[in-house]
Every structure is written in structure tokens, then in C-alpha cells.
Coordinates of C-alpha atoms in Angstrom, one line a residue:
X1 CA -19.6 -38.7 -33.3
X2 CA -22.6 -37.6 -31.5
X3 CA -22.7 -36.3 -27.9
X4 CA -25.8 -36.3 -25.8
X5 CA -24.1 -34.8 -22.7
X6 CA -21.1 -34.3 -20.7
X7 CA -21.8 -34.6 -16.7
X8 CA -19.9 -34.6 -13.1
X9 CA -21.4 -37.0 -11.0
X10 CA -20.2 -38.5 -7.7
X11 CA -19.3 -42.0 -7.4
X12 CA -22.7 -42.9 -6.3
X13 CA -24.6 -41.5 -9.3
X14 CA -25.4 -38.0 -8.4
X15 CA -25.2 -35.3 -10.8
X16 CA -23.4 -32.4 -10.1
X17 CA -23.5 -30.7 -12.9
X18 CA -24.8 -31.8 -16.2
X19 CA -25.4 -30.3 -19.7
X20 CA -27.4 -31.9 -22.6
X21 CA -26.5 -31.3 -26.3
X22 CA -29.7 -33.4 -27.9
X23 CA -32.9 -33.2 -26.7
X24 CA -33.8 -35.2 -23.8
X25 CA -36.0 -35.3 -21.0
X26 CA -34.9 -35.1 -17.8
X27 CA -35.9 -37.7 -16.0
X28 CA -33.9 -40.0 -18.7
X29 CA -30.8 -38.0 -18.3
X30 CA -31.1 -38.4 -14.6
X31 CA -31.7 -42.2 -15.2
X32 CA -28.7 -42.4 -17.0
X33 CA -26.6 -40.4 -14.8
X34 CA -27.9 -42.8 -11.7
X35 CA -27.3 -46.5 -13.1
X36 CA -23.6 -45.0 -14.5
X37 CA -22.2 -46.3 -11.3
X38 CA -23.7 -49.8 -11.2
X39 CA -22.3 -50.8 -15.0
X40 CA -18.5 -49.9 -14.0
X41 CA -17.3 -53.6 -13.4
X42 CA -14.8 -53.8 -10.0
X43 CA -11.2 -53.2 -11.0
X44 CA -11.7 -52.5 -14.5
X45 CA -9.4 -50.8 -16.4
X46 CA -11.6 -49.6 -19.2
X47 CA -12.5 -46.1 -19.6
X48 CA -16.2 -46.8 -21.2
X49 CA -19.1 -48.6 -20.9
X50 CA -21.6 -49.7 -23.0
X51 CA -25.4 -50.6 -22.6
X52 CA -28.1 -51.3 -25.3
X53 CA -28.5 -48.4 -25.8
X54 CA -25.8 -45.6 -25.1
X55 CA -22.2 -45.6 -24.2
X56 CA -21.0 -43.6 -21.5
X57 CA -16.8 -42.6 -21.8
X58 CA -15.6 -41.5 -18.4
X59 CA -12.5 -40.6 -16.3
X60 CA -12.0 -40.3 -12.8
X61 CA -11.4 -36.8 -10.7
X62 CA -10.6 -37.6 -7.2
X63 CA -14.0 -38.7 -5.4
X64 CA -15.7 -37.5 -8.8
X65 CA -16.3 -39.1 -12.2
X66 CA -16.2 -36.6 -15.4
X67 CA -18.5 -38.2 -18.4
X68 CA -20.0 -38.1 -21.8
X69 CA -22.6 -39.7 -22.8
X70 CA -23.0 -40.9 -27.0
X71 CA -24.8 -42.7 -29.3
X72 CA -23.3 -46.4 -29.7
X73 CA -22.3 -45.3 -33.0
X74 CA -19.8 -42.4 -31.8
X75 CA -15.9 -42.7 -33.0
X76 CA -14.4 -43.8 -29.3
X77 CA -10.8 -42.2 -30.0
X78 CA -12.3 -38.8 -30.3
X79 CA -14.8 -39.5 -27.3
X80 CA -11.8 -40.1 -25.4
X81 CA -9.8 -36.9 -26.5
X82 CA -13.1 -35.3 -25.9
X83 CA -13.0 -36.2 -22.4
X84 CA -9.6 -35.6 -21.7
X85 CA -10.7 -31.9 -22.7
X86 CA -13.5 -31.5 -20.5
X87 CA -10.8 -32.5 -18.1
X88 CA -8.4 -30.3 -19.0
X89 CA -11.1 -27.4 -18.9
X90 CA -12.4 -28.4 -15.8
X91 CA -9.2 -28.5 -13.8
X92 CA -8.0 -25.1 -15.5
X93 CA -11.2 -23.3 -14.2
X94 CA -11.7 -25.3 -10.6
X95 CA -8.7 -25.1 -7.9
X96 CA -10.2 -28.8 -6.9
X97 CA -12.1 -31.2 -8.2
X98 CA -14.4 -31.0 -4.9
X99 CA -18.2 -30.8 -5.3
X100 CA -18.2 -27.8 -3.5
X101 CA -15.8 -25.8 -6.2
X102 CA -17.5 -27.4 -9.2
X103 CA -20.4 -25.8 -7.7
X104 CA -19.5 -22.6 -7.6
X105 CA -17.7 -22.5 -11.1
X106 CA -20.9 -24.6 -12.8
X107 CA -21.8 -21.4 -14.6
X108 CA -18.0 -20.9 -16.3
X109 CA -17.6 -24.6 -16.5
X110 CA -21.2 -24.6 -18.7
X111 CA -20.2 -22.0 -20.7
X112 CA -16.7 -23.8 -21.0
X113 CA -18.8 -27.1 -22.3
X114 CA -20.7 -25.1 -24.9
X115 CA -17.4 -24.1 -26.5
X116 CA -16.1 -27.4 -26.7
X117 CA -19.3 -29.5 -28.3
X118 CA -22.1 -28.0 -29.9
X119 CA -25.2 -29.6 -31.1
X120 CA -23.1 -33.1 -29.9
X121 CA -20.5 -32.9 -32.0
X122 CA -16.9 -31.6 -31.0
X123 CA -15.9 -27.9 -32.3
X124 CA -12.2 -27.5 -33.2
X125 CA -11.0 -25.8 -30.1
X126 CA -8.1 -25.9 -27.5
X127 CA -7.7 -25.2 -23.9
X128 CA -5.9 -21.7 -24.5
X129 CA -8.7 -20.8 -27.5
X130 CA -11.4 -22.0 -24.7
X131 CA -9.8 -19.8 -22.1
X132 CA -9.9 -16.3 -24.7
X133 CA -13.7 -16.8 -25.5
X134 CA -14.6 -17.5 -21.2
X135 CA -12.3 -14.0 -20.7
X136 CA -14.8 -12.6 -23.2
X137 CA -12.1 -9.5 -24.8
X138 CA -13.1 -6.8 -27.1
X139 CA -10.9 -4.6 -28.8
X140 CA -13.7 -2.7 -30.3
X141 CA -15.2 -2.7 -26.5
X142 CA -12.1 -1.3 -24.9
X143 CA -11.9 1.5 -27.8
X144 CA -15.0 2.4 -27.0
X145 CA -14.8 2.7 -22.8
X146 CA -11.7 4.6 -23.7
X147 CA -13.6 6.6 -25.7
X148 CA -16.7 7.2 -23.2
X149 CA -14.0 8.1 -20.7
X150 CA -12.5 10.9 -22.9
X151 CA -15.7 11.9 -23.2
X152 CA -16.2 12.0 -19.8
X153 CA -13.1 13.8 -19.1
X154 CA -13.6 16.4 -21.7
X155 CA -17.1 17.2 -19.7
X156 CA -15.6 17.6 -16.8
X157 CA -13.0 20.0 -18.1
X158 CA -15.8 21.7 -19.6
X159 CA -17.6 22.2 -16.2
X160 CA -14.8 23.6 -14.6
X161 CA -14.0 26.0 -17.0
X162 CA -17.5 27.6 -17.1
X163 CA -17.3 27.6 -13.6
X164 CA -14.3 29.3 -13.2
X165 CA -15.6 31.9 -15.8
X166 CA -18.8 32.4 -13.8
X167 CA -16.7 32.5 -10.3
X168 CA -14.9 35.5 -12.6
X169 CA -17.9 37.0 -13.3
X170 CA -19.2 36.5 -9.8
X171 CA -16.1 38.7 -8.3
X172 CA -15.8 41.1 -11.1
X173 CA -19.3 41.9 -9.8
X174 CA -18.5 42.3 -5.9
X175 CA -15.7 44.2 -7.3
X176 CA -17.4 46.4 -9.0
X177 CA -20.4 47.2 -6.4
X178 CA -17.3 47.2 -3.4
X179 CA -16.0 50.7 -6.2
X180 CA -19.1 52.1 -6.6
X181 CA -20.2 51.2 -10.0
X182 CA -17.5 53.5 -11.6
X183 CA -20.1 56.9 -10.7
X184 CA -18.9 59.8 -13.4
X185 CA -18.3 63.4 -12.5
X186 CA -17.6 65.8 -14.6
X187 CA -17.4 63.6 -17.3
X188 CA -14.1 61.6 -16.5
X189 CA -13.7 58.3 -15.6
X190 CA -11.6 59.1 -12.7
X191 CA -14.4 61.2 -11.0
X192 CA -11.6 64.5 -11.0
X193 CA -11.6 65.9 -14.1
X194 CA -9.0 66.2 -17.0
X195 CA -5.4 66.2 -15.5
X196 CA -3.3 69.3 -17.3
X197 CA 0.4 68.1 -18.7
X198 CA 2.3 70.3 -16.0
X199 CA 0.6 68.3 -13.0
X200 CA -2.4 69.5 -12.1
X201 CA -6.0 69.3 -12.3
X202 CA -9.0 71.3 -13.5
X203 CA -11.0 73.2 -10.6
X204 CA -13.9 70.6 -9.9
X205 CA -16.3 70.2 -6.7
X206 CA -14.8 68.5 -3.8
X207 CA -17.2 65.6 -2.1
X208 CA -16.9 64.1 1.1
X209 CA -18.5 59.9 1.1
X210 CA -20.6 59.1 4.4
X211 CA -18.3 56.3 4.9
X212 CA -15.1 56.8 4.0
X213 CA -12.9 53.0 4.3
X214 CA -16.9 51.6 3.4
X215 CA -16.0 48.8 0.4
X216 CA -19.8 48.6 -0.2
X217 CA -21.4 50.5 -3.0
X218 CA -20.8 53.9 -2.1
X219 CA -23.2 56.8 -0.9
X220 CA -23.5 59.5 -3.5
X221 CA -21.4 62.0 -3.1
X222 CA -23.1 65.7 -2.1
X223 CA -20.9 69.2 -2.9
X224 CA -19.1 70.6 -0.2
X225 CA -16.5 72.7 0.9
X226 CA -14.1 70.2 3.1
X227 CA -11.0 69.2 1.4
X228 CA -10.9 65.6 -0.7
X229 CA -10.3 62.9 1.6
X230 CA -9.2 58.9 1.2
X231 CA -12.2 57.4 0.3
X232 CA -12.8 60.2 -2.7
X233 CA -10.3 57.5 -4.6
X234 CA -12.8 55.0 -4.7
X235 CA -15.6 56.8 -6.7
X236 CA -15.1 54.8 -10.1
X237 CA -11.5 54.6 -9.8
X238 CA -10.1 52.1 -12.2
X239 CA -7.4 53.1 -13.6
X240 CA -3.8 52.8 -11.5
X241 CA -2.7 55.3 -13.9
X242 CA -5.1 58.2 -13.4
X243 CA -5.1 57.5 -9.5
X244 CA -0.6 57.8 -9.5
X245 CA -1.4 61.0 -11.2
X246 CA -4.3 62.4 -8.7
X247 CA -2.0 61.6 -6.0
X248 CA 1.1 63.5 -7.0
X249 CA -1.2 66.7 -8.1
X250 CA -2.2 66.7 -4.6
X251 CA 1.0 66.5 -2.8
X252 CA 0.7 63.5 -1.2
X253 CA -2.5 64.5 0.3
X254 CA -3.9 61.4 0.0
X255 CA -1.2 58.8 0.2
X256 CA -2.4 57.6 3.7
X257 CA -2.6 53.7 4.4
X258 CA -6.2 54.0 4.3
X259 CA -6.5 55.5 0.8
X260 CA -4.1 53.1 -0.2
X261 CA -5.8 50.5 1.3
X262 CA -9.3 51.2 -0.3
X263 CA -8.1 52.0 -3.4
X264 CA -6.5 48.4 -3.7
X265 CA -9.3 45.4 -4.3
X266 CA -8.9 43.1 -1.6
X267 CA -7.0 39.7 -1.7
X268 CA -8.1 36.7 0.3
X269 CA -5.2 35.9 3.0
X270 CA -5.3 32.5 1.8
X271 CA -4.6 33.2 -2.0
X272 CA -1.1 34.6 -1.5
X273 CA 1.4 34.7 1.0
X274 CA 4.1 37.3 -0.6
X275 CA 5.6 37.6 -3.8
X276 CA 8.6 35.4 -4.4
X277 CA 11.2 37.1 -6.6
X278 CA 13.3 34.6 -8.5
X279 CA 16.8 34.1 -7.5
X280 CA 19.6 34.0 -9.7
X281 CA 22.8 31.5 -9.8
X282 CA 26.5 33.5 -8.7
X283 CA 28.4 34.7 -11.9
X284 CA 31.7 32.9 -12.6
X285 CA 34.9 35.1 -13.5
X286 CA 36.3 34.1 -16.9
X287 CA 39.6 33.2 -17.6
X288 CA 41.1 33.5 -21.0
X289 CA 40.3 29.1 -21.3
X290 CA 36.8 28.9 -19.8
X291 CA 35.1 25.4 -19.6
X292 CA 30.9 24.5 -19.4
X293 CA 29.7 21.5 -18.8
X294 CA 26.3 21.9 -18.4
X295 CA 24.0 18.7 -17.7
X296 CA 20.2 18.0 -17.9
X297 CA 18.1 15.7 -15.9
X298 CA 14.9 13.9 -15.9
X299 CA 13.6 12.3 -13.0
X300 CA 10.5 10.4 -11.9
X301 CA 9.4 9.4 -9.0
X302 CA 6.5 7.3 -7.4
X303 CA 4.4 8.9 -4.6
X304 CA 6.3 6.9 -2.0
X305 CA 9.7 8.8 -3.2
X306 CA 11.5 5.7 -4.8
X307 CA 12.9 6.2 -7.8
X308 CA 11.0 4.9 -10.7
X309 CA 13.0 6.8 -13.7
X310 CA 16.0 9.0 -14.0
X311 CA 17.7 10.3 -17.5
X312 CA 21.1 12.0 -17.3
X313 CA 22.9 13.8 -19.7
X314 CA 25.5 16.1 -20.0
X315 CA 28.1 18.2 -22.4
X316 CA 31.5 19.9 -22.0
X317 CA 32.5 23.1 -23.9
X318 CA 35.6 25.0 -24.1
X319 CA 35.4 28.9 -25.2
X320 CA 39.3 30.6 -25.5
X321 CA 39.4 34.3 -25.8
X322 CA 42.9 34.7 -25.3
X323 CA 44.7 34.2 -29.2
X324 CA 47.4 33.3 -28.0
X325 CA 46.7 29.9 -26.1
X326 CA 48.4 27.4 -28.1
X327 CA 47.3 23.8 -28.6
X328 CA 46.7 22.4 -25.3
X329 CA 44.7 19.3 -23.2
X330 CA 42.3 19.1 -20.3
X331 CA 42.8 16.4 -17.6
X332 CA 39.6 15.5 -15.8
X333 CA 39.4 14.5 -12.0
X334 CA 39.1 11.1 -10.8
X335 CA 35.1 10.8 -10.2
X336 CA 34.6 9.7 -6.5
X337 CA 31.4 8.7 -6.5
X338 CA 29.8 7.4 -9.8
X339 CA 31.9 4.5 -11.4
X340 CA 33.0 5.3 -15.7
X341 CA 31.1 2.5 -16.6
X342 CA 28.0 4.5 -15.6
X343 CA 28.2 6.6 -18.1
X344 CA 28.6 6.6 -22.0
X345 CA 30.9 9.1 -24.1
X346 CA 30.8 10.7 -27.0
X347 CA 33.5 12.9 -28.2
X348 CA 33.6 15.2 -31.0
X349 CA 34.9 14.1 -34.1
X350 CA 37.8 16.3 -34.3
X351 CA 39.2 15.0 -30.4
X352 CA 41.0 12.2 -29.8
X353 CA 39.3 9.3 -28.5
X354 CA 38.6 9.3 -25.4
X355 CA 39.2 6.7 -22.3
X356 CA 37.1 7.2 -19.0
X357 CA 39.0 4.3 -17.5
X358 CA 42.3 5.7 -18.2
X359 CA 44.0 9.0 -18.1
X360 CA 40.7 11.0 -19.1
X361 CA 42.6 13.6 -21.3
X362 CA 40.3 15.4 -23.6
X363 CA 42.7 17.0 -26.6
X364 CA 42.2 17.8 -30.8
X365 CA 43.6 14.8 -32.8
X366 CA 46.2 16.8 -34.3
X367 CA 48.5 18.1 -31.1
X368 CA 50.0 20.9 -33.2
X369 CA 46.1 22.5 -33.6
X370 CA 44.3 25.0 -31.4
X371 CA 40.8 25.5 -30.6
X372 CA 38.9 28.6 -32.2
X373 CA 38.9 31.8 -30.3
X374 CA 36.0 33.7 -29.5
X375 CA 33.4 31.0 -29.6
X376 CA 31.9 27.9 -27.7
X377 CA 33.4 24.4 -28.9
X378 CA 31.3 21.2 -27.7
X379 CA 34.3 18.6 -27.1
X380 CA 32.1 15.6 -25.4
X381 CA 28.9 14.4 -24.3
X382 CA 28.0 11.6 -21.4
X383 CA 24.6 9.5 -20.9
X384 CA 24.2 7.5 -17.6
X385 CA 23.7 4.3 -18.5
X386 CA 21.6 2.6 -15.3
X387 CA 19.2 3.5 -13.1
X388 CA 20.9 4.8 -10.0
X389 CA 19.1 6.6 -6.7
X390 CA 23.0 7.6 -6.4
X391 CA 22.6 10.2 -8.8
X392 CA 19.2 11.7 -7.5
X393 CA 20.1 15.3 -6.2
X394 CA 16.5 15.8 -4.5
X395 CA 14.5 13.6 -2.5
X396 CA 10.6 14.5 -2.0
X397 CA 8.0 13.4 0.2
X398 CA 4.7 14.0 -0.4
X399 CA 2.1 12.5 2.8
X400 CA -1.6 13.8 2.0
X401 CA -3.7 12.2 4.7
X402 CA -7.5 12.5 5.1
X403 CA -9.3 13.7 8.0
X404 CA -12.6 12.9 9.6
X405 CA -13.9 15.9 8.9
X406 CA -13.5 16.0 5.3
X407 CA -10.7 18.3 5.3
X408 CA -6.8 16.6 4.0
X409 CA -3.8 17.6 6.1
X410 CA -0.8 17.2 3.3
X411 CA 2.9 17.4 4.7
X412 CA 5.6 18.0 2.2
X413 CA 9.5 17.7 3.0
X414 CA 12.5 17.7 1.2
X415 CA 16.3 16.7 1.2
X416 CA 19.0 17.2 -0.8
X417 CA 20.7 14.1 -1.3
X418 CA 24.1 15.1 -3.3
X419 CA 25.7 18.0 -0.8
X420 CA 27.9 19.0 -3.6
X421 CA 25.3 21.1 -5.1
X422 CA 23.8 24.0 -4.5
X423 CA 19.8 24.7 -5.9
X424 CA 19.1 27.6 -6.8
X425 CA 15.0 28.9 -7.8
X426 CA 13.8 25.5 -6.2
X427 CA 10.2 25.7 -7.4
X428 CA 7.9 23.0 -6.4
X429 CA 4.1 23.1 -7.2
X430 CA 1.2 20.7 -5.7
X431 CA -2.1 20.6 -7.1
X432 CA -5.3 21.1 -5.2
X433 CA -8.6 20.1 -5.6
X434 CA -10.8 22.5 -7.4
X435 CA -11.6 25.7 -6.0
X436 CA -10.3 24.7 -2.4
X437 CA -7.6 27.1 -1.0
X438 CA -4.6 25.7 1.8
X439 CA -4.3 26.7 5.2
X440 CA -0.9 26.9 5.9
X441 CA 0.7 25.9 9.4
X442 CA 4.5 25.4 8.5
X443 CA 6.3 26.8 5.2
X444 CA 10.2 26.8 5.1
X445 CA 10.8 29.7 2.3
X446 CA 7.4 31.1 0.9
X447 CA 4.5 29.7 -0.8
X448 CA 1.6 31.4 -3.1
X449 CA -1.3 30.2 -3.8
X450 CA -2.7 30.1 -7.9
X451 CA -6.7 29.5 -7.5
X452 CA -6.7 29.5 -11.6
X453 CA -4.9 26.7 -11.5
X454 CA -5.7 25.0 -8.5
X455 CA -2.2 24.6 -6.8
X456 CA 0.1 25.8 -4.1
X457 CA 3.8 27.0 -5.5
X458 CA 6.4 26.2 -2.9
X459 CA 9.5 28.6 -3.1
X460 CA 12.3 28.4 -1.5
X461 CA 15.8 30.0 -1.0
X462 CA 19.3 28.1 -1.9
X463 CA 19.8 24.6 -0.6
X464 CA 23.1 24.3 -0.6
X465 CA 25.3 22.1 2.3
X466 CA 27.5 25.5 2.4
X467 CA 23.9 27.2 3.7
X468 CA 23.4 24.8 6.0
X469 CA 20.0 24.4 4.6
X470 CA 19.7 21.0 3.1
X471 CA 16.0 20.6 3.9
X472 CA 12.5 21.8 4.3
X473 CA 9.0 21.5 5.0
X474 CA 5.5 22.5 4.4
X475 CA 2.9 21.7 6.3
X476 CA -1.0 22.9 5.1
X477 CA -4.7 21.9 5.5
X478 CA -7.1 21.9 2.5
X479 CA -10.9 21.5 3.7
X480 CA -13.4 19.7 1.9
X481 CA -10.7 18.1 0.1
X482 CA -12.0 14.4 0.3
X483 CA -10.5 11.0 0.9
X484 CA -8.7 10.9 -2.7
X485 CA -5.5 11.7 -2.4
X486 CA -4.4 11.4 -5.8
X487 CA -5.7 15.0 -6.6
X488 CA -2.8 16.0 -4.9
X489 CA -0.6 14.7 -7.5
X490 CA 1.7 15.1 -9.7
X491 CA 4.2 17.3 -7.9
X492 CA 6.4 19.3 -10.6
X493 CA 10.0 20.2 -9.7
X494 CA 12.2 22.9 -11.2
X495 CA 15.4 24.2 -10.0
X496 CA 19.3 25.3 -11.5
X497 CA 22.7 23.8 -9.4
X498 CA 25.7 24.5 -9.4
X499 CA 27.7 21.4 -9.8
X500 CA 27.2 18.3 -11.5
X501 CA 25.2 15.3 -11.0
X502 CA 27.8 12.8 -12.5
X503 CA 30.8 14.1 -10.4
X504 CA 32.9 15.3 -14.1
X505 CA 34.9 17.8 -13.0
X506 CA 38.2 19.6 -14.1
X507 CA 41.6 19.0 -12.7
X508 CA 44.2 21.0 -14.8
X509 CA 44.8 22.4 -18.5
X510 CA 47.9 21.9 -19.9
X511 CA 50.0 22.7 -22.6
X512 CA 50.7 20.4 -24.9
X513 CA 54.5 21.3 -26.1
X514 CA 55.4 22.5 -22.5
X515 CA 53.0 20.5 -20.1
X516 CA 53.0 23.1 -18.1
X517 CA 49.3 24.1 -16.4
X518 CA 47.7 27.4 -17.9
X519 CA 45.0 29.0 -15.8
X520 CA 41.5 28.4 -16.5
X521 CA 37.8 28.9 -15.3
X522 CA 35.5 26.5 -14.9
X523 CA 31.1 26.6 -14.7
X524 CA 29.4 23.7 -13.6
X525 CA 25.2 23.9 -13.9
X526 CA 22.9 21.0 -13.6
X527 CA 18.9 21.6 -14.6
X528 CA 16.0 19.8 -14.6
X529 CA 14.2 19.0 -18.2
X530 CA 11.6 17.1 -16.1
X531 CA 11.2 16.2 -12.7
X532 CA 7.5 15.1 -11.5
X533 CA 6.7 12.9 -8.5
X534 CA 3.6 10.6 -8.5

């Protein structure tokens, strides 16, 4: 089987596309290609055609004719399945066979050709092998742009740590000159002399600066008789420790705002708002039979706020301090939200099975036993099973939305979606481009701004139904931010509720031989291992 080419023409002769796999001239392709029409006898059947001296195998697409030409010689079965190839190909890359697509895939469609014959005779190849080699897929190529991009990345990295160091070094220095270059009198640091154990000072010469709330390098200082005064603390004061000291040998007599003030380096209004002490969840009182459960989850989200993964888990344990609880059972409420078949148990080994459907008692195997005393026993675990915006206890918007100007106005709100908690130490941090510090217009709670690590940390006080604080916003500019938004993401959640997520809850603990109910206490936390959004 020899191939001399493959070619779309139209039904009058004219080539559309042709590609040789001999050499020939071509003026005698062309004079093939344009008496192929006139040989096709009317209503004919036949799929070839043969002159003195080549045959030509063709098929029909739409207004167009597909064709190869070969030697007389050539083996006409495989011609024919060599065609119906070139077909196949043809249609797989072309959405019609129209003379106007097959010119603007004749590039793919040659390359296509190549794989199928080469030199004129037919290369054992399919349609899907054809279609990997035109998609042209390297592993060794992608390891390599991965790579070049790690590469990439760790440069980056490396540029903005050196220039964080030098914007360091850069303030360490205004620092410095705004103190006065740490000037030395009388040989201590603190410019007063050695401090005595019983509170005072040695007898040293008292200055007076020209300026004295100037934060520029300071004048120096000329002997006089006037009394110290505020701006004395700033002659290479650098110690907190010797200045606390200074201040209560004098009597107060220089604890004004101003010396405070001066003595303090200055912070940029924008860097923080006000220090945000952490809150702490209420204490529960313990009864002799006190029950945890405690529950953890994970939570994704996309930057729209759907939910794109959620992980829940939780744990019960029973701690009895009073010896002389006898063996008893737990009943637990009826959920009356989430459905049992949410969630999958596991009890411990030495409880009786469990049923979530039924009468949901939790009790040891053996009704005569107690539980220890004086320490924690885990009696059962839970998993939810689905994925379920249901069980989502926060939902967070995040809007970033880019100005003419250059600047980013970014609008943060929050809800809390499961009233029967209550969040307590609700942290939520947004990144921010490099070195580019928020103006804030609207802040529920407080915010402070981290330039080392380039985000904003959004704090906030309980969210809790019973508060009547259920939601929030913040509202801030960043300038020069850009037009990408993604720098703005991911937002990272933290927070501690009370209550629980999956609605498992106690209703009574009973006594087994009486069944009569026996006080008990009950603490119900739900934290976050994970919760990110974007």
C-alpha cells in the first residue's frame, strides 16, 4: 500500500486542502485533483476509481469529497479503512464539513494526516491515539512549569522578606534619629546617672532641650539650673525600665501626657485601632454527674459563601465525683433539627449499643456497674455523614470591589445562622496586599491591623441570639490595592460556642434500679479545627 496523498476537494475539482506523502510536483497533484470529478461515473455506487495510472479511493462529506490518492498496486481494503480514518479525523476536529471550517482547521487537520500515513504507508494508529499526539501532553513538561512556578514563588517570597527587613531597618532608623541617637551623660544609658536601690538617683546636671515635644534628633543639651522637664526623657531613653524608675524618683514630676507621649515611639493611626483582650466562655457549676460533649468542626467555604465542605464531629463524656452515684443511664433529647441518620455513632466498648432511632439511652453493658469516680469517661462519638448548609453556624460574606482609582473598597458581613449558640472570641482575619494598610469606615467590634503579616484581624464581642447581636459588618478601603481581588483571600475563622452544632443534647439521668432522675450538669462547646472561606 502506497499513498501519494490524501486531499478535500469540492465537487468540482478544487482543492481545499491537500497533502503529498511521495514526491510530486505540483502542477501534477493539482491535475489529478481537477480531472477527479470527471472519472466519477453518474450514479455509481463505487467508492474508487481507477485510471492508467493511479487510483483515487474517495468518500463523500456533504458538498465535499475526502480522497486518497495510490499507486494501482495499493491493497484497496486498507485504502478504504484508511479513508474512513481521515474521515473519522476530519469530522472529530471540524464542527462541519464546510469549506470554510476545513479552512480554518487545515493546520490541525495536516498535522492530523501526518499521524495517520507516513512516507504513504498507513501507521498503526486510532482516532483517540490521533487525538493525544494533536493535544501535544507532557508530563515531563508540566513537572517542569510546576517547577519554574515554585521557583517563581519562592522569589517572590524572597523579595518580600528582604523588603520587610529593610522597611525594619528603614524605621528602626527614623526611630532612632526621632530619640536622639541614644546621647550618653554621665556614662549611663539613660542619660541620669546610676539609680540607688532605695529610689533615688545620683546628683547629676539638669538640662533643658530647645524643643521640648520635638521628635527630631534632638538639640544638645547645655547645663543649667531649671528643673528637668518632659522632653529630658527622650535623650537616649531606651529602656521602659530605667524610664518607670526615673519617674517614681522624681515624684511624679514628669508623668505629664506630654512626657508620656514623647517618650512612647509613635504608631501610625492606621496600624491599630485598640487592643482586643480575648474573651472567655461562662463557667458551668458542676454537679456531682457532669456531662461534655464537646464537638469540632471544619468548614469551607467558596468566596460567594456557599458551602463547598463541612466536617463534623463530636464526643460525649461523663465525669462522677460523687462515690456514691450508683449505676445509672442518660436519655438524650429528641434532636429537632438534624435527622439521626445524619450522623454516625460510635460507642465505647464497654456501653450498650446504642440506637439514635429509638430511645437514645446511653448505659454500661452490665446494669449492676458504675462509672469511675474522679475522672473523664468517653461514652460516644458522632460524625455527620452529608454535606448540609443546615449545620453551618456562621455565614460570611466577603465583597472586595475595585475602584477607578486603584484603591479596593472590601465589605465584610456576617450572620449567625444556628441561634442556639452563642460565639465567643470570634476572630476573623483578611489578608491585604503587601505593605498597604486599611482605611476603615464601619467596624462592628474592633479591628487591628498586623503590617508583618499583611492583614486586618476582625474582633468581635459574643454573637449570641440572647445578645441580640447576631450580625456584623466591616466596611474598609485599601489604596493601591489593584483590580485582583484574590489577594484578599483566604479569610480564616476562629471562634468557641456554647452549644452544639448537631442539636445532641441531654434530657435526664436516671437511675437504673430506681428510675428515678438524679441531678446533673451539663457543658456543651463547639470549636472550629478549620474554617477558611475562599
Amino acid at each position: 500500500m502506497v499513498v501519494l496523498a490524501a486531499s478535500i476537494v469540492t465537487k468540482s475539482g478544487k482543492p481545499i486542502i491537500s497533502r503529498q506523502f511521495r514526491e510530486m510536483p505540483r502542477s501534477r497533484v493539482e491535475s489529478l485533483l481537477t480531472s477527479f470529478p470527471k472519472l466519477i461515473p453518474p450514479n455509481s455506487q463505487h467508492t474508487s476509481v481507477e485510471t492508467a495510472d493511479v487510483r483515487y479511493v474517495y468518500q463523500p462529506l456533504e458538498e465535499l469529497y475526502i480522497l486518497l490518492i495510490t499507486n494501482k498496486a495499493s491493497n484497496i481494503l486498507q485504502d478504504i479503512d484508511t479513508l474512513h480514518l481521515f474521515a473519522r479525523v476530519v469530522s472529530d476536529l471540524c464542527r462541519t464539513a464546510e469549506e470554510k471550517e476545513i479552512t480554518k482547521n487545515q493546520f490541525e487537520l495536516m498535522g492530523a494526516f501526518d499521524e495517520v500515513v507516513s512516507l504513504g504507508y498507513r501507521e498503526p494508529i486510532n482516532l483517540t491515539q490521533v487525538r493525544n499526539v494533536l493535544e501535544m501532553e507532557s508530563h515531563e513538561e508540566k513537572i517542569q512549569e510546576i517547577i519554574a512556578r515554585n521557583k517563581e514563588a519562592e522569589a517572590k517570597e524572597e523579595l518580600k522578606r528582604r523588603a520587610k527587613q529593610l522597611e525594619m531597618q528603614r524605621r528602626e532608623q527614623q526611630r532612632r534619629a526621632a530619640q536622639g541617637g541614644g546621647v550618653d551623660f554621665g556614662g549611663n544609658s539613660g542619660g541620669f546617672g546610676t539609680i540607688s536601690n532605695s529610689g533615688g538617683y545620683s546628683s547629676v546636671p539638669r538640662f533643658e532641650t530647645a524643643s521640648p515635644v520635638q521628635r527630631t534628633e534632638s538639640p544638645q543639651p547645655k547645663p543649667k539650673a531649671p528643673a528637668f522637664k518632659g522632653s529630658g526623657m527622650k535623650l537616649g531613653a531606651t529602656k521602659k525600665l530605667k524610664q518607670a524608675e526615673v519617674l517614681d524618683a522624681l515624684g511624679g514630676e514628669l508623668a505629664t501626657p506630654e512626657a508620656s507621649r514623647s517618650a512612647t515611639p509613635s504608631i501610625p493611626a492606621a496600624a491599630v485601632h485598640s487592643a482586643v483582650l480575648p474573651s472567655s466562655v461562662p463557667s458551668v457549676a458542676r454537679e456531682g454527674i457532669h456531662i461534655q460533649i464537646n464537638e469540632q468542626i471544619s468548614v469551607s467555604l467558596a468566596r460567594d459563601g456557599s458551602l463547598k465542605t463541612l466536617d463534623l464531629k463530636g464526643d460525649l463524656q461523663v465525669e462522677i465525683q460523687d462515690k456514691s452515684t450508683g449505676p445509672i443511664r442518660i436519655r438524650l433529647a429528641e434532636p429537632s433539627s438534624s435527622s439521626p441518620g445524619d450522623m454516625q455513632f460510635k460507642q465505647n466498648p464497654k456501653v450498650a449499643k446504642f440506637d439514635p432511632a429509638g430511645e437514645r439511652t446511653i448505659a454500661l453493658k452490665n446494669a449492676s456497674d458504675t462509672f469511675p469516680v474522679g475522672r473523664s469517661l468517653e461514652l460516644l462519638r458522632w460524625r455527620l455523614t452529608k454535606k448540609d448548609e443546615s449545620y453551618l453556624p456562621l455565614a460570611i460574606n466577603c465583597w472586595p470591589t475595585p475602584s477607578d482609582n486603584g484603591s479596593c473598597d472590601v465589605s465584610l458581613d456576617f450572620e449567625l445562622e444556628n441561634e442556639k449558640l452563642s460565639l465567643y472570641d470570634l476572630r476573623i482575619e483578611i489578608p491585604l496586599p503587601p505593605n498597604r494598610s486599611p482605611n476603615v469606615t464601619t467596624a462592628a467590634g474592633e479591628w487591628e491591623y498586623n503590617p508583618s503579616a499583611n492583614s486586618i484581624l476582625w474582633s468581635l464581642p459574643p454573637v449570641a441570639a440572647s445578645e441580640d447581636n447576631t450580625s456584623g459588618n466591616l466596611e474598609f478601603n485599601v489604596p493601591g490595592a489593584g483590580d485582583d481581588i484574590s489577594v484578599f483571600f483566604p479569610l480564616k475563622v476562629s471562634f468557641t460556642a456554647t452549644g452544639g452544632a448537631s442539636d445532641m443534647t441531654i434530657a435526664t439521668v436516671e437511675e437504673i434500679a430506681s428510675g428515678s432522675e438524679v441531678p446533673f450538669s451539663t457543658e456543651v462547646l463547639l470549636k472550629v479545627d478549620e474554617f477558611v472561606v475562599g
